[in-house]
XYZ file of N, CA, C and O in Angstrom:
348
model
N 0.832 -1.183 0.000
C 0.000 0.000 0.000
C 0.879 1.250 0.000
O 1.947 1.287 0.612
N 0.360 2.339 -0.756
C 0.961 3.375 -0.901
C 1.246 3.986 0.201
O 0.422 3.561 1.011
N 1.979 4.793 0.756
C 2.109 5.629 1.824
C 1.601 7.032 1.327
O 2.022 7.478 0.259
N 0.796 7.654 2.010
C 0.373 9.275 1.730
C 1.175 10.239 2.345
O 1.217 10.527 3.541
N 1.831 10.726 1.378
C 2.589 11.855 2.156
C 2.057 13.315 2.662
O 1.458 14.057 1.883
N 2.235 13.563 3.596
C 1.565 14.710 4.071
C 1.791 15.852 3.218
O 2.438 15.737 2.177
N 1.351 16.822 3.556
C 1.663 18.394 2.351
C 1.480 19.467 3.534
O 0.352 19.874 3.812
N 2.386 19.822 4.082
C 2.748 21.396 4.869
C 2.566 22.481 4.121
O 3.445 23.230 3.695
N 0.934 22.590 3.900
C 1.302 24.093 3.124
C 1.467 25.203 3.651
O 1.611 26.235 2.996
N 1.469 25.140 4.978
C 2.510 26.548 5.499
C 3.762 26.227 5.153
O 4.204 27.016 4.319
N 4.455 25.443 5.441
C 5.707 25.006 4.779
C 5.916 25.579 3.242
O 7.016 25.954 2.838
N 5.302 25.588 2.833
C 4.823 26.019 1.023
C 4.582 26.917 0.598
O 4.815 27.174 -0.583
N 3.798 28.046 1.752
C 3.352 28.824 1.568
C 4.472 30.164 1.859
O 4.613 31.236 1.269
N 5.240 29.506 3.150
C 6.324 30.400 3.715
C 7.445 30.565 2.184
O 7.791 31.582 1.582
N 7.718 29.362 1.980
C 8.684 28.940 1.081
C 8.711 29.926 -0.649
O 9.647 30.083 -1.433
N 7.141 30.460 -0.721
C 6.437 30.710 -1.523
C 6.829 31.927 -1.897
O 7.361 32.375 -2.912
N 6.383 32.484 -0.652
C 6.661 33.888 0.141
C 8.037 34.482 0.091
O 8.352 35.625 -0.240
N 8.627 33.710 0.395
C 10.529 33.479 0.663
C 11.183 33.740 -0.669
O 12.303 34.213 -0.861
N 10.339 33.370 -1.506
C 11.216 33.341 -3.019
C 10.430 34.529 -3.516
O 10.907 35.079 -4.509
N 9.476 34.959 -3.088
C 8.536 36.233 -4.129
C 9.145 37.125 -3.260
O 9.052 38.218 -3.820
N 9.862 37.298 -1.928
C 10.608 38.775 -1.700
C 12.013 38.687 -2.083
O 12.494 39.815 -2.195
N 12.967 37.609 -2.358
C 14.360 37.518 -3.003
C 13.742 37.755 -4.001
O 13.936 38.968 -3.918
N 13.215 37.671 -4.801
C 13.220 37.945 -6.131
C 12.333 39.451 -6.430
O 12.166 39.912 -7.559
N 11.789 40.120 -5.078
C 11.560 41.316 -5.387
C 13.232 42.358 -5.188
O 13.615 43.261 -5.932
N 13.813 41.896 -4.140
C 14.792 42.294 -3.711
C 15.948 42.468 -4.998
O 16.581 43.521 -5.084
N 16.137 41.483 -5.863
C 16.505 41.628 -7.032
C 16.078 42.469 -8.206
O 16.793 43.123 -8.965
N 14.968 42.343 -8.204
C 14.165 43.413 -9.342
C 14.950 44.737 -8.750
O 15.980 45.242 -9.195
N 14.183 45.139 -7.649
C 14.756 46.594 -7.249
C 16.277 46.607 -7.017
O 16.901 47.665 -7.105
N 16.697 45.795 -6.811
C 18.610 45.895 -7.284
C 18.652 46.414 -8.477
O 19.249 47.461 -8.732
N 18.062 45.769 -9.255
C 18.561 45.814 -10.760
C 17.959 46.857 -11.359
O 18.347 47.488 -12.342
N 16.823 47.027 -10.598
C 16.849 48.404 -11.455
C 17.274 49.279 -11.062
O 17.521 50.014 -12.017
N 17.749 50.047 -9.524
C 18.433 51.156 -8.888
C 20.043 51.166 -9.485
O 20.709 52.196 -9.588
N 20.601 49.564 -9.919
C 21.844 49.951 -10.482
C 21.811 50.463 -11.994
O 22.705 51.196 -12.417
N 20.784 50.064 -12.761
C 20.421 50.580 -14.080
C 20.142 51.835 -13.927
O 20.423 52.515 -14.914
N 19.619 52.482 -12.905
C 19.403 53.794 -12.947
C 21.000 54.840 -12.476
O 21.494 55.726 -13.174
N 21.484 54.373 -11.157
C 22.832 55.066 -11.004
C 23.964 54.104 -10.541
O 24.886 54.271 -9.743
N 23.704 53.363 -11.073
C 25.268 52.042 -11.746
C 25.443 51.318 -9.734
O 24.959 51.698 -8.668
N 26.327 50.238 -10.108
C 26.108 49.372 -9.124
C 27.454 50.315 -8.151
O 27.536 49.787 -7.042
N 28.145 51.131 -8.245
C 28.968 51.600 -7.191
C 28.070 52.453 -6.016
O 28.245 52.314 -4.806
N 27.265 53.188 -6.518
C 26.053 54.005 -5.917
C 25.348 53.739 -5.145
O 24.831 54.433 -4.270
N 25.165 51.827 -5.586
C 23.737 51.745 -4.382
C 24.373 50.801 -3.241
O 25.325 50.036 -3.086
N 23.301 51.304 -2.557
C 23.590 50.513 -1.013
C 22.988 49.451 -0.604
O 22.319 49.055 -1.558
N 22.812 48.575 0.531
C 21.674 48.149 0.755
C 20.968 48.780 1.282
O 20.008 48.618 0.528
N 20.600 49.462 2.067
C 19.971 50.913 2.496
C 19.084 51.344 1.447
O 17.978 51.691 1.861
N 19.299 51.434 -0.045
C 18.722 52.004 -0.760
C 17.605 50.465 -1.777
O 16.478 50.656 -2.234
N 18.536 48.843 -1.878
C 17.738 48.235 -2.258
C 16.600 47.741 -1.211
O 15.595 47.104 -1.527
N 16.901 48.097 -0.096
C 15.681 47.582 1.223
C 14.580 48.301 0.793
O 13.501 47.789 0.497
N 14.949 49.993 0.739
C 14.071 51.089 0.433
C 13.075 50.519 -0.734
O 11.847 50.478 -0.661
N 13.672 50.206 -1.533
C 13.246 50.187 -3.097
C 12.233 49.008 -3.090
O 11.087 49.098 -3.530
N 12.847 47.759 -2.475
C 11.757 46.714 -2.083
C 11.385 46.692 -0.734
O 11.300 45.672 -0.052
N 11.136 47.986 -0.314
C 9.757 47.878 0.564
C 9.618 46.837 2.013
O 8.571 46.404 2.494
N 11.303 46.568 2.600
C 11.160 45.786 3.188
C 11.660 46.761 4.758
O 12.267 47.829 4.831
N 11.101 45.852 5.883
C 11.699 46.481 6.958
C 13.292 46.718 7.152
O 14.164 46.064 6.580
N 13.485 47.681 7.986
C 15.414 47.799 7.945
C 15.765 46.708 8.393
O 15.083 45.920 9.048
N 16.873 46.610 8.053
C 17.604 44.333 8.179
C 16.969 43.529 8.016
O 17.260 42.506 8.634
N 15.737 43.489 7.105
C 15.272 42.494 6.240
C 16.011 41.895 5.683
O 16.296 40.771 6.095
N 16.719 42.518 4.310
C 17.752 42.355 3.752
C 18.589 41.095 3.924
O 18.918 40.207 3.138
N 18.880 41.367 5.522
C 20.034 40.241 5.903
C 19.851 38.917 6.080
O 20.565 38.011 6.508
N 18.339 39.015 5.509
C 17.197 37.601 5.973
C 17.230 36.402 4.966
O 16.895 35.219 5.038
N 17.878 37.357 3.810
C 17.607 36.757 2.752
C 19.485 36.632 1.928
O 19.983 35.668 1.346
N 19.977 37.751 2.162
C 21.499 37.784 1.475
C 22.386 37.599 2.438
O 21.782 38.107 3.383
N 23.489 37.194 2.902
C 24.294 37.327 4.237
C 24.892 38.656 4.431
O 25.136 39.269 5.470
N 25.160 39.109 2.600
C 26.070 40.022 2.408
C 25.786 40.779 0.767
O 25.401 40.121 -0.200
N 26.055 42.194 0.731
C 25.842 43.071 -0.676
C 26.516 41.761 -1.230
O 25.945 40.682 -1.067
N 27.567 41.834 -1.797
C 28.349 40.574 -2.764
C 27.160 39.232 -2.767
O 26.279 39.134 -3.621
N 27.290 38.609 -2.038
C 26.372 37.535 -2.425
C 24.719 37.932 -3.050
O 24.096 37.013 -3.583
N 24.180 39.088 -2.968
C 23.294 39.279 -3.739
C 23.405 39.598 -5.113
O 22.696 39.333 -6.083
N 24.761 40.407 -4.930
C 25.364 40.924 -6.395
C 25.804 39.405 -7.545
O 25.846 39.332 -8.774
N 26.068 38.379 -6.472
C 26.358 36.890 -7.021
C 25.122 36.112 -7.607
O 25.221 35.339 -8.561
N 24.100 36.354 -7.031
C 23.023 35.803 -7.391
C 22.070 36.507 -8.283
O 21.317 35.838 -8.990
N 22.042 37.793 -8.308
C 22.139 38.752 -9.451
C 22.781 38.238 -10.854
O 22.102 38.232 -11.880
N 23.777 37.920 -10.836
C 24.474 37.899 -12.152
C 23.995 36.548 -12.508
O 23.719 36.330 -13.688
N 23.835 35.405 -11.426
C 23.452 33.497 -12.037
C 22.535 34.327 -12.663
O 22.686 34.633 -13.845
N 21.503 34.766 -11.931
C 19.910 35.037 -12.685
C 20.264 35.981 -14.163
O 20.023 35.593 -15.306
N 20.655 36.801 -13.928
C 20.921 37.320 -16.008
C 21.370 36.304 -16.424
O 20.798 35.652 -17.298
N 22.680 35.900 -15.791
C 23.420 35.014 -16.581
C 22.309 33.644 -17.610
O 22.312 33.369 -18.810
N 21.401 33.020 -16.314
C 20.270 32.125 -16.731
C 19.202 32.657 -17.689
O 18.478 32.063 -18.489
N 19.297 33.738 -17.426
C 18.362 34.053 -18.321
C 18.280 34.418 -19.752
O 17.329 34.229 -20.510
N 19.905 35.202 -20.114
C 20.441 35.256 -21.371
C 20.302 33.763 -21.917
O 19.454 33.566 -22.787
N 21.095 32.677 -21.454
C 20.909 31.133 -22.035
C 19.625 30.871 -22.004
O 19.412 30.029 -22.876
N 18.706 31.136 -21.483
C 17.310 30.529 -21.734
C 17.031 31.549 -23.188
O 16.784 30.819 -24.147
N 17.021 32.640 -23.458
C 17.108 33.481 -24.604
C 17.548 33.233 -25.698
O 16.932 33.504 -26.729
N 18.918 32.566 -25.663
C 19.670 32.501 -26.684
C 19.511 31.243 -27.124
O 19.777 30.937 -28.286
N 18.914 30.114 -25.949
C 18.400 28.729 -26.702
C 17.420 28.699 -27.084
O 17.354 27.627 -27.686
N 16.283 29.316 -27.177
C 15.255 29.938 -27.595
C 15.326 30.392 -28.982
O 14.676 30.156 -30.001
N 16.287 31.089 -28.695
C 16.595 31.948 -30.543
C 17.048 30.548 -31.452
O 16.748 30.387 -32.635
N 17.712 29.735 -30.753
C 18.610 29.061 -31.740
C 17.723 27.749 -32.146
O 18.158 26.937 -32.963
């Protein structure tokens, strides 16, 4: 007999949640450095931009660099999803 696995959708829901503010946190990176280049901004200014409480931030990145790291996978992924697309 099959075993039924349970489903935590708070578990799911948190998880959900968790990835729709990193990935707001990124949007507003990317666009505050498109607007006055990545030496300019702070985290101070991407917290601002996505709307999160002060040291939110740290909830989600350890550190500016590691967001700036995960920033670039995501273009980076996304140009190759583009360019295999084209081809």
């Amino acid at each position: 007999m099959q075993e039924l696995k349970t489903v935590n959708f708070r578990t799911q829901t948190g998880k959900a949640r968790r990835a729709k503010t990193r990935a707001r946190i990124l949007t507003a990176a990317f666009a505050l450095f498109d607007e006055r280049g990545v030496e300019r901004v702070t985290v101070e200014d991407v917290r601002a931009a996505a709307g999160l409480a002060r040291g939110s931030f740290y909830n989600y990145f350890p550190t500016y660099e590691h967001m700036l790291t995960d920033l670039a996978a995501r273009i980076s992924r996304q140009i190759n999803m583009e360019q295999t697309a084209a081809l």
